PDB file of C-alpha atoms and ligand atoms in Angstrom:
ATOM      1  CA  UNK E1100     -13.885  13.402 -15.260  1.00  0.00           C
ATOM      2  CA  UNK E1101     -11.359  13.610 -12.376  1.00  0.00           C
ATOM      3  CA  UNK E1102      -8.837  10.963 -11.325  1.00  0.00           C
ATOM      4  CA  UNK E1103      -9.863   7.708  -9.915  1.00  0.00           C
ATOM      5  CA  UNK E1104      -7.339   7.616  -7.077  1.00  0.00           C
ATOM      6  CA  UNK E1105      -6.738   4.412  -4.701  1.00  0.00           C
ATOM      7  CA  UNK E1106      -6.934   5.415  -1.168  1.00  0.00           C
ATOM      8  CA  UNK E1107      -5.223   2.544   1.364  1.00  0.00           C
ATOM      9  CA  UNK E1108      -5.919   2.751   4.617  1.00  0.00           C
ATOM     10  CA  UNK E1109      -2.912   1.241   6.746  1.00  0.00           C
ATOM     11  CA  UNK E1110      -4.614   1.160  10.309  1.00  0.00           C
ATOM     12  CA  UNK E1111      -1.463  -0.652  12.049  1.00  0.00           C
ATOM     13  CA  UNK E1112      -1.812  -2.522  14.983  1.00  0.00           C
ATOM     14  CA  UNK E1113      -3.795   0.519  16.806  1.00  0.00           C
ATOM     15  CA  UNK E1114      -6.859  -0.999  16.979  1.00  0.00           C
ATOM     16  CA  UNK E1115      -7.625  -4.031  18.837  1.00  0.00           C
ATOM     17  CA  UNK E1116     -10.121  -6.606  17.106  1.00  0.00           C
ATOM     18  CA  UNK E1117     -13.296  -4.928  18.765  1.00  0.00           C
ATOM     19  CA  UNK E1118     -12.611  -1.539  18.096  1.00  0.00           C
ATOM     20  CA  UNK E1119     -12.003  -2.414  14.402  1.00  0.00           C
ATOM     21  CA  UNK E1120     -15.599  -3.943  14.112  1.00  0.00           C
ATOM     22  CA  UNK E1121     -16.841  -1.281  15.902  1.00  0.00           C
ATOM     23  CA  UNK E1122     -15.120   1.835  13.631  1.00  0.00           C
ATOM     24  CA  UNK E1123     -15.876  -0.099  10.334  1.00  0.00           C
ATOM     25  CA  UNK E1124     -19.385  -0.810  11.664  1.00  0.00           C
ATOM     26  CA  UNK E1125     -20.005   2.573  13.051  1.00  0.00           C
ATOM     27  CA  UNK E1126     -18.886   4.276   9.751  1.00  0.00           C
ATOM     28  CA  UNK E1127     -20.023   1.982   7.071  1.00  0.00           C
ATOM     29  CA  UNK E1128     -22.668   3.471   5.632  1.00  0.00           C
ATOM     30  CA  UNK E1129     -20.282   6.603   5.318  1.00  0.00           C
ATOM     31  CA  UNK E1130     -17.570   4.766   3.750  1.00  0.00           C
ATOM     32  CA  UNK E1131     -19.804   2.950   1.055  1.00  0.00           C
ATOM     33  CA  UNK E1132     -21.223   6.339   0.613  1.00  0.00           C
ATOM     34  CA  UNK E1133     -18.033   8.331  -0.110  1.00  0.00           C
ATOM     35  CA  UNK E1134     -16.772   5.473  -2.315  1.00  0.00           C
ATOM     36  CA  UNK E1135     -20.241   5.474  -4.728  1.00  0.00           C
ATOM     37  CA  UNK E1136     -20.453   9.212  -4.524  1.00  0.00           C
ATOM     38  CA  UNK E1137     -16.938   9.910  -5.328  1.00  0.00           C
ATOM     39  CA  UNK E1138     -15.981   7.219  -7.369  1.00  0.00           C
ATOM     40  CA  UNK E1139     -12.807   6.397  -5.724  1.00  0.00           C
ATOM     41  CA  UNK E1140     -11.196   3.134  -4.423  1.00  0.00           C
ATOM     42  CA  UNK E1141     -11.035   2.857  -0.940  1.00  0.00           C
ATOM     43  CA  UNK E1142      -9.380  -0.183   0.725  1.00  0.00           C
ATOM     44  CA  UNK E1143      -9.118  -0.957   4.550  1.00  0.00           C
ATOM     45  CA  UNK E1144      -6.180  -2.628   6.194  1.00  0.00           C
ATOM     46  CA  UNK E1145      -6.659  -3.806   9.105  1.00  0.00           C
ATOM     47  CA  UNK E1146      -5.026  -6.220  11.367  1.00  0.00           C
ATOM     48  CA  UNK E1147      -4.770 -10.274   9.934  1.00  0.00           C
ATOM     49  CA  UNK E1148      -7.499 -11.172  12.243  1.00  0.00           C
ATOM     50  CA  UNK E1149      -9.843  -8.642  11.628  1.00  0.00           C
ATOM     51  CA  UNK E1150      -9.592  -8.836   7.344  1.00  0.00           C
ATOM     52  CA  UNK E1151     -12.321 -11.383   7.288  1.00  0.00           C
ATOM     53  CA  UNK E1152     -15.059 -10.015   9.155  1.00  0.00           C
ATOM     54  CA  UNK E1153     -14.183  -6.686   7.347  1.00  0.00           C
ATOM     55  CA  UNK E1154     -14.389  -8.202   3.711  1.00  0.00           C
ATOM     56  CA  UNK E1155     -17.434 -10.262   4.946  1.00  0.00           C
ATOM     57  CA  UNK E1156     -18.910  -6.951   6.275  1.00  0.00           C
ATOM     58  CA  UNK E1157     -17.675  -4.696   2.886  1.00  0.00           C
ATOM     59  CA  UNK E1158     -18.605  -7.737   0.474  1.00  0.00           C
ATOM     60  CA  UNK E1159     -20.915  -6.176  -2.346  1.00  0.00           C
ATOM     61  CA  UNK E1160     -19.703  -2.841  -1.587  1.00  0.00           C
ATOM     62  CA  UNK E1161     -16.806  -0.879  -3.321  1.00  0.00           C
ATOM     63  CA  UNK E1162     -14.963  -1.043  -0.488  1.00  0.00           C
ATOM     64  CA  UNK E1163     -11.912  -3.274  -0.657  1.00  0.00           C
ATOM     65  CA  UNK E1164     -10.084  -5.253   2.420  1.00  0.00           C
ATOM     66  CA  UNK E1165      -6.150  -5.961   2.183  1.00  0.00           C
ATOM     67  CA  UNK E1166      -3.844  -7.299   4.925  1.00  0.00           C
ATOM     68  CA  UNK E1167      -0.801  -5.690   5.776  1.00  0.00           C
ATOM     69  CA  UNK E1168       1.735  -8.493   5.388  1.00  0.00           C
ATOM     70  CA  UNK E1169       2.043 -11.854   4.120  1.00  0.00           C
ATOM     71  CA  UNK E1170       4.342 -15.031   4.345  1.00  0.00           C
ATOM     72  CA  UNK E1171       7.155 -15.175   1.657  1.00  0.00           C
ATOM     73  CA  UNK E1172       6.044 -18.632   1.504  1.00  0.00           C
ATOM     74  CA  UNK E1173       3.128 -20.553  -0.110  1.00  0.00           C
ATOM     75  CA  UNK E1174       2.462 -23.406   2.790  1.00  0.00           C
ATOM     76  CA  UNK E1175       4.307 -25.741   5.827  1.00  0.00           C
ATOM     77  CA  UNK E1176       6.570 -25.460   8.531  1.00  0.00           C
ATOM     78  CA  UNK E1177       6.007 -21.448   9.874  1.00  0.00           C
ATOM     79  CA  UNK E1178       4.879 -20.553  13.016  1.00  0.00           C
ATOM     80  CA  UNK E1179       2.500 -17.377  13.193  1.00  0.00           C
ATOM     81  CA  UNK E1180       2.681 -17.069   9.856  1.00  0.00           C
ATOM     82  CA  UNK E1181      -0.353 -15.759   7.128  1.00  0.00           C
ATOM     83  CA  UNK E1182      -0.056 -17.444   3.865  1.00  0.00           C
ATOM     84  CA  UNK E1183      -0.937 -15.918   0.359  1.00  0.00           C
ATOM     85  CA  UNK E1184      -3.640 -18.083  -0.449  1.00  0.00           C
ATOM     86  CA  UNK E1185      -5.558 -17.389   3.263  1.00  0.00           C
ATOM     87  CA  UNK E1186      -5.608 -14.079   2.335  1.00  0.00           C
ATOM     88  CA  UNK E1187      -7.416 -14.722  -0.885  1.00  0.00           C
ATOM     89  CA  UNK E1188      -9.583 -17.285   0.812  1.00  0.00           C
ATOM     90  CA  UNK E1189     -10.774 -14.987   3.666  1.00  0.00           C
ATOM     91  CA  UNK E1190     -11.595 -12.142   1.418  1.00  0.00           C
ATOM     92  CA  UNK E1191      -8.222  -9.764   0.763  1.00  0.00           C
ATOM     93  CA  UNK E1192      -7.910  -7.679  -2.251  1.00  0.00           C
ATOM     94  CA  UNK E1193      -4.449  -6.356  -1.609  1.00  0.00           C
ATOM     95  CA  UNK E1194      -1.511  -6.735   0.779  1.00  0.00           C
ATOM     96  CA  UNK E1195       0.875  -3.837   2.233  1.00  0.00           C
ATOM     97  CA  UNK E1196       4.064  -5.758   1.599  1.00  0.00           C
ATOM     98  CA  UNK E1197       7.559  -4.254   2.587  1.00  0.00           C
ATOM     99  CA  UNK E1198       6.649  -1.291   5.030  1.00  0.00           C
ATOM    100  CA  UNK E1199       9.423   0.007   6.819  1.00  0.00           C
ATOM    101  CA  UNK E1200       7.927  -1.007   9.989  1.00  0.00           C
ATOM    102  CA  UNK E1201       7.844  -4.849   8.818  1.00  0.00           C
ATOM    103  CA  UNK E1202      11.390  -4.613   7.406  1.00  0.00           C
ATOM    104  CA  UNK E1203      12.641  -3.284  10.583  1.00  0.00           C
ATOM    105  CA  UNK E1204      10.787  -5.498  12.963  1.00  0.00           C
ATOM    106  CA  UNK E1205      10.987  -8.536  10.949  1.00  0.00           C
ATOM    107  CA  UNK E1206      14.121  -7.790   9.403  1.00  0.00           C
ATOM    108  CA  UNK E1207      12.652  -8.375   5.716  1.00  0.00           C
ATOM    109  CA  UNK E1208      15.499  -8.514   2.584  1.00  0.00           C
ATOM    110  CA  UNK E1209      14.397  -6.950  -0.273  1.00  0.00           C
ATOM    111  CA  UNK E1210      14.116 -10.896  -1.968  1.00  0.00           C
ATOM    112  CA  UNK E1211      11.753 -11.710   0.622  1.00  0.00           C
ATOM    113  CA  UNK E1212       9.739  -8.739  -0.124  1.00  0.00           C
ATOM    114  CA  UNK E1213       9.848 -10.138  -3.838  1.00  0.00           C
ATOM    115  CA  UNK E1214       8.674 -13.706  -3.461  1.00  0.00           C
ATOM    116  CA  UNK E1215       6.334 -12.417  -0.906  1.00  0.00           C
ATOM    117  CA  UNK E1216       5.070  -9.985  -4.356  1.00  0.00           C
ATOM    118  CA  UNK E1217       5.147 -12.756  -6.980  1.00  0.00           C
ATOM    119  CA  UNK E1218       3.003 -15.540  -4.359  1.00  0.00           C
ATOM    120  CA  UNK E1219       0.600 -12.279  -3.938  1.00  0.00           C
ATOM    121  CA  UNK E1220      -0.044 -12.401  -7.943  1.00  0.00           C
ATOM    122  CA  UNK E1221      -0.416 -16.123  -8.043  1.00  0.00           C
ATOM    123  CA  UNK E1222      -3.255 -15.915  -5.779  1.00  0.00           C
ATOM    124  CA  UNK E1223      -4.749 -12.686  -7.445  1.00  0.00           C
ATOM    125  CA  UNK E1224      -3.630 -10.628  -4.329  1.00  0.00           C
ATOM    126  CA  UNK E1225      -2.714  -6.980  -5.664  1.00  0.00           C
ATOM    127  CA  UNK E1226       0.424  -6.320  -3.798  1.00  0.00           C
ATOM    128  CA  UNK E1227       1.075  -2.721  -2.475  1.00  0.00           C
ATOM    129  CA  UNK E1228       4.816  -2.736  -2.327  1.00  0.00           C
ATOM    130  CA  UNK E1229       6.691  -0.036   0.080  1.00  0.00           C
ATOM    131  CA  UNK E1230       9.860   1.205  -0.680  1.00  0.00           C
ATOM    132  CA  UNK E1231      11.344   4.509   0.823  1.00  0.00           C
ATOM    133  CA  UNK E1232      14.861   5.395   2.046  1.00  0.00           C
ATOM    134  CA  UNK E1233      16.083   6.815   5.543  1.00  0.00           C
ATOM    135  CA  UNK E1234      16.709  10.456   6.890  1.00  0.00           C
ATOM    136  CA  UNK E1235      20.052  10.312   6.323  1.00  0.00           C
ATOM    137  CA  UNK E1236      19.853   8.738   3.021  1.00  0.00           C
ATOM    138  CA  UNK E1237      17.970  11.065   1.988  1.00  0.00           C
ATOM    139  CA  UNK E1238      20.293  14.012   3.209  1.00  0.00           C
ATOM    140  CA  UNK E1239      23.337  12.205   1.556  1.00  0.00           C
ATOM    141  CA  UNK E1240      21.120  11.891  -2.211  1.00  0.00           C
ATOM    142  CA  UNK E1241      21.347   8.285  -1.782  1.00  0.00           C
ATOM    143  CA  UNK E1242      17.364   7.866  -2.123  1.00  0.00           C
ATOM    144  CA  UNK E1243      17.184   6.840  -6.087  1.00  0.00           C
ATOM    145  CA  UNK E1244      20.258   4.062  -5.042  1.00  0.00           C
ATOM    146  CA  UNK E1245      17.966   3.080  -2.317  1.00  0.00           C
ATOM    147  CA  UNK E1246      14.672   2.692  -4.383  1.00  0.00           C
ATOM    148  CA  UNK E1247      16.884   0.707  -6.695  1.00  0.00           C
ATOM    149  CA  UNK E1248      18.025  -1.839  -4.660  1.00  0.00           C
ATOM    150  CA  UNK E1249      14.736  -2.344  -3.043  1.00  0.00           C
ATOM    151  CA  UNK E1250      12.934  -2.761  -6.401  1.00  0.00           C
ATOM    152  CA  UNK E1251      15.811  -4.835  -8.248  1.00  0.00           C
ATOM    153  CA  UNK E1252      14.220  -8.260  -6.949  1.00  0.00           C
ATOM    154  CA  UNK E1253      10.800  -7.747  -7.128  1.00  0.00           C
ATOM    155  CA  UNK E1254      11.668  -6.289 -11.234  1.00  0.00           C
ATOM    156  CA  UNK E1255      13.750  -9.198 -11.673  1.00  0.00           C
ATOM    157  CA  UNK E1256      11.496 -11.567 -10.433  1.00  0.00           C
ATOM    158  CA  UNK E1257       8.410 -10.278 -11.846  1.00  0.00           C
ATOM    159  CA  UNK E1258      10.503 -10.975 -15.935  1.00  0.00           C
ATOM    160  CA  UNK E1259      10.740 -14.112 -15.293  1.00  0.00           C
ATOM    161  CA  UNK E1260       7.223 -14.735 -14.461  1.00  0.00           C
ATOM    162  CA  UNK E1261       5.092 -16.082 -17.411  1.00  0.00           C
ATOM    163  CA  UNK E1262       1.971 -14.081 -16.574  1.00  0.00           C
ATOM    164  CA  UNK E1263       0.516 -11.651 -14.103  1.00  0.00           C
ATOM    165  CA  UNK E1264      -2.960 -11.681 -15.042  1.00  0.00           C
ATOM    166  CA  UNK E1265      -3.796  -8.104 -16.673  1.00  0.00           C
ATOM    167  CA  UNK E1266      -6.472  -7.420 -14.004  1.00  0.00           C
ATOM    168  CA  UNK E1267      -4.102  -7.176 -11.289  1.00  0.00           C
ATOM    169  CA  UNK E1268      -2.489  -3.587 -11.120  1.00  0.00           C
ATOM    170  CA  UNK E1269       0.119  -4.159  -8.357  1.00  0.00           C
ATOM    171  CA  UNK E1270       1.443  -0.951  -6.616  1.00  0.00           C
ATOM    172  CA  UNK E1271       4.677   0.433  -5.585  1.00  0.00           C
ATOM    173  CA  UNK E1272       4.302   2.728  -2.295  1.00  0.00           C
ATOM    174  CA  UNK E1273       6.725   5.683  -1.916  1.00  0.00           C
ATOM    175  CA  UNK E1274       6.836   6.087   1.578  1.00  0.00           C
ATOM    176  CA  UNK E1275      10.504   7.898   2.860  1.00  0.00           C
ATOM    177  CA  UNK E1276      11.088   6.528   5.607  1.00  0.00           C
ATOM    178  CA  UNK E1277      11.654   9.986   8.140  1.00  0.00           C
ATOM    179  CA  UNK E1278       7.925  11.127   6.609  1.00  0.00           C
ATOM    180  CA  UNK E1279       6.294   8.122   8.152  1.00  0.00           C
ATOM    181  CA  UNK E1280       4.002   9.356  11.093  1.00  0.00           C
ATOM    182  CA  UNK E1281       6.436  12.298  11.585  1.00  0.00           C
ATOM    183  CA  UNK E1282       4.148  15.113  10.112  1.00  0.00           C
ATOM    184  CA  UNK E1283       7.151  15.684   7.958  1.00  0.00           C
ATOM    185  CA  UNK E1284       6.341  15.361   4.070  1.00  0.00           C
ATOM    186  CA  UNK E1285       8.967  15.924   1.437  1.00  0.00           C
ATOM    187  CA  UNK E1286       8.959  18.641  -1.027  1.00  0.00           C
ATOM    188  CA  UNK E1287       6.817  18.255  -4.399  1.00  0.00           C
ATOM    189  CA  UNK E1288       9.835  19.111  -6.511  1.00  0.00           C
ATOM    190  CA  UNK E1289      11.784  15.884  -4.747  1.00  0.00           C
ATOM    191  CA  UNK E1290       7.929  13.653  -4.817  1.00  0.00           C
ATOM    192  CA  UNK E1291       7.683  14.449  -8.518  1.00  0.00           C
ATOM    193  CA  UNK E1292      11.512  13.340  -9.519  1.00  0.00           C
ATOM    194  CA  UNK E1293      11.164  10.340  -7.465  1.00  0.00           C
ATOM    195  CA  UNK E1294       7.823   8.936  -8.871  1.00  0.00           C
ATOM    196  CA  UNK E1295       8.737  10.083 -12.312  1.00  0.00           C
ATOM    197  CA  UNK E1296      11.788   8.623 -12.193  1.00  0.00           C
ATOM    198  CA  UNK E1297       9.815   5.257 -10.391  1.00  0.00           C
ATOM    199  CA  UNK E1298       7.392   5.435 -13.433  1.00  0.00           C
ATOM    200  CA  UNK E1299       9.890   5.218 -16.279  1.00  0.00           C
ATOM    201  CA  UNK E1300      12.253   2.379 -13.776  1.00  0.00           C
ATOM    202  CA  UNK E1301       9.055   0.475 -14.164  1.00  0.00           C
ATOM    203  CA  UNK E1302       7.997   1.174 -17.454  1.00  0.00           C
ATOM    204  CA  UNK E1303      11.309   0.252 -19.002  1.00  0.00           C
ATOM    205  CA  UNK E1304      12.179  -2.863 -16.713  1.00  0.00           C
ATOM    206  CA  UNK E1305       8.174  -4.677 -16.480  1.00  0.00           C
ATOM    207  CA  UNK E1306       7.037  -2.789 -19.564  1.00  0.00           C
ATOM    208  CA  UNK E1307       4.016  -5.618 -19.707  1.00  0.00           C
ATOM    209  CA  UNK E1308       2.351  -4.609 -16.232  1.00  0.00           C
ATOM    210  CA  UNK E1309       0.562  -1.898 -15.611  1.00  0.00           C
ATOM    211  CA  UNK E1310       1.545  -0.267 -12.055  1.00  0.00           C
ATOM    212  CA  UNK E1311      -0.271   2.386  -9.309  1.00  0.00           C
ATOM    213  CA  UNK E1312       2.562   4.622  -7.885  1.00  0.00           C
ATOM    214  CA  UNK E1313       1.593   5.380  -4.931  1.00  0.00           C
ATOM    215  CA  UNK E1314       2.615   7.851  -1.609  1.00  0.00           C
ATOM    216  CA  UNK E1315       2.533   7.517   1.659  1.00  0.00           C
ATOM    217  CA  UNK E1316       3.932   9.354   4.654  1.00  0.00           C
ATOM    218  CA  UNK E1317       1.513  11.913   7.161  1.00  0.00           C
ATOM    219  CA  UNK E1318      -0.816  12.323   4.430  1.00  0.00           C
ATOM    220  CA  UNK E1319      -3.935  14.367   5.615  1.00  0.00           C
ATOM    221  CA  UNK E1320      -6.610  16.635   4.816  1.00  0.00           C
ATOM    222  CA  UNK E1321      -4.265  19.478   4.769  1.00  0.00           C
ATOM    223  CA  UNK E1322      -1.105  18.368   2.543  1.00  0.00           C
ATOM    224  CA  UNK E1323      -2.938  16.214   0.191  1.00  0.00           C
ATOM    225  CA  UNK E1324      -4.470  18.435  -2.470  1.00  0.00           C
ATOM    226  CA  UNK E1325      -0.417  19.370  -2.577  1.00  0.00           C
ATOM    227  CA  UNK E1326       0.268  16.336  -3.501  1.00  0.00           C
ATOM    228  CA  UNK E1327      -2.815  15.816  -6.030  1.00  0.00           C
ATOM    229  CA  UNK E1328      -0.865  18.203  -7.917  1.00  0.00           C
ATOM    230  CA  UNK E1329       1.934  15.647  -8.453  1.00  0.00           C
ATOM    231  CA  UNK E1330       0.620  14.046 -11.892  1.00  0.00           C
ATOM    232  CA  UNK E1331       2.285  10.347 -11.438  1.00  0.00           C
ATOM    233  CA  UNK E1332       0.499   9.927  -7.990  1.00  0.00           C
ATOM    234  CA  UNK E1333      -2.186   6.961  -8.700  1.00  0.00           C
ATOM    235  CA  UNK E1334      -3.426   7.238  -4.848  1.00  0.00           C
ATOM    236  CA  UNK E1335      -2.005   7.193  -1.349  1.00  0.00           C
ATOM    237  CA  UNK E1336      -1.500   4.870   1.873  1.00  0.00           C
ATOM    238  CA  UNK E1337      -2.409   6.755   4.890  1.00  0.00           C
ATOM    239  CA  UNK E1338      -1.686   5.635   8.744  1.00  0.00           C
ATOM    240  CA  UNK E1339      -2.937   8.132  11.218  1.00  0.00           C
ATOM    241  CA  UNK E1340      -4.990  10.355   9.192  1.00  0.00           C
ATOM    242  CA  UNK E1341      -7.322   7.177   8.263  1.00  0.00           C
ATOM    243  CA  UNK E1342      -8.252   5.772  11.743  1.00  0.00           C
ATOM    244  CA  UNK E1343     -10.375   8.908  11.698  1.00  0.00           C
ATOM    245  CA  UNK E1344     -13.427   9.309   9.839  1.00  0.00           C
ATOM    246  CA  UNK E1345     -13.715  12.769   8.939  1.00  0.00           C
ATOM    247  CA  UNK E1346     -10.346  12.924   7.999  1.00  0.00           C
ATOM    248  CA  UNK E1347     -10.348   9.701   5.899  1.00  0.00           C
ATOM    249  CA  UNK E1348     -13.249  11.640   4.334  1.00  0.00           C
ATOM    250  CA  UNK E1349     -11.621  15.062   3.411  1.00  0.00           C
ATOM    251  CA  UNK E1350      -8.811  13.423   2.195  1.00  0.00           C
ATOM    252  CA  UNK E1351     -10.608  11.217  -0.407  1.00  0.00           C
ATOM    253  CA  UNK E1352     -13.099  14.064  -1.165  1.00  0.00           C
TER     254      UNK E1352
HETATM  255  P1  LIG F1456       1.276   7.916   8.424  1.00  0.00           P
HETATM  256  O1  LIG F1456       1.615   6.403   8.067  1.00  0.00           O
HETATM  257  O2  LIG F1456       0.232   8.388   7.432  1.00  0.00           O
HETATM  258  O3  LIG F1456       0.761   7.891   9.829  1.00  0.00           O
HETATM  259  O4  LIG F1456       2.538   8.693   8.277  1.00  0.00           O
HETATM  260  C1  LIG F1456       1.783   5.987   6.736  1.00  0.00           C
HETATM  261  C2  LIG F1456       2.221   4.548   6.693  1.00  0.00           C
HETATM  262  O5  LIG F1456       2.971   4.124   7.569  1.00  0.00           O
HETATM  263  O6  LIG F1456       1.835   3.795   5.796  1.00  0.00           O
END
């Protein structure tokens, strides 16, 4: 039987709220489709305002809806902010937490990324947690002092939680930075130290929860059966490549 990989779709702020409706609607019977036939998990992002028309729309389906950031906090006083529990209530399966673009733009610490993971769990939200270094961290070898620092929070946090209910299989994104919409993708020798090393971080630290490692970074139909190849790869997050179709499509298939 071949791998059941998760497939997130990170669509970005590139589509306004009608032409969301209008690619989920125009290529829903495609998307169920490749789901059922292939038996892999697909999940949309889209914008906040467009997640609950999409998981009204997908409901019943094996299609899954996330959001693509949350609030680090549960409830009160913050403007244009989404809270954890809306996201269950309208429908979201996952949340993107920690992209590079959100911890640039927003100027996210790594703490807020992990209280913004642990209210995720408490509202049976599977968190899809990005971590990733720089260019030039990654041309000084700083990367696995990078991934450490981002993850020390969430790793710490997640110990002292009492329980993170054993359906939830929250997932750690390895997105470098420079490969991000660049076309650029890192080697497989480097992708295969990095997750393996990610794995056993994990494994040793949270040895109680079972994670997805995933990549992300110009993913498409061309580089991706490359990377298939890389055994500790539980499934991908995909920008460009997955506003399209077709492309969504051979990269799944
Ligand atoms: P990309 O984006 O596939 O366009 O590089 C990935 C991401 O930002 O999650």
């Amino acid at each position: 039987m071949s791998k059941q990989y998760l497939f997130v779709a990170n669509w970005k702020m590139n589509l306004s709220f009608s032409q969301t409706i209008e690619l989920a609607t125009k290529n829903y019977d495609s998307l169920v489709s490749l789901a059922t036939k292939t038996n892999q998990k697909i999940v949309l992002c889209p914008s906040t305002e467009s997640t609950y028309p999409l998981a009204q729309m997908f409901r019943q389906t094996p299609i899954s809806v996330g959001a693509q950031t949350a609030s680090r906090h549960t409830h009160g006083s913050f403007t244009g902010q989404v809270a954890p529990q809306s996201l269950q209530e309208v429908g979201c399966n996952y949340c993107i937490i920690g992209h590079s673009e959100t911890r640039k733009e927003h100027c996210e610490h790594n703490e807020y990324i992990a209280q913004k993971c642990m209210h995720l769990l408490d509202y049976d939200v599977t968190p899809v947690v990005c971590v990733g270094e720089s260019e030039q961290e990654h041309k000084s070898n700083k990367t696995l002092a990078v991934l450490e620092d981002q993850l020390a929070p969430i790793l710490d946090a997640l110990n002292s939680k009492s329980t993170v209910h054993s359906y939830l299989t929250p997932c750690i994104a390895y997105e470098p930075v420079w490969s991000i919409g660049t076309g650029k993708v890192a080697d497989v020798g480097h992708l295969d130290m990095v997750l393996s090393w990610l794995a056993e971080q994990l494994s040793q630290k949270n040895p109680k929860i079972s994670w997805k490692l995933l990549y992300g970074g110009s993913v498409t139909p061309e580089n991706v059966a490359n990377l298939k190849r890389i055994d500790k790869i539980d499934g991908f997050l995909i920008g460009k490549a997955s506003l399209d179709f077709q492309r969504l499509e051979k990269i799944v298939e």
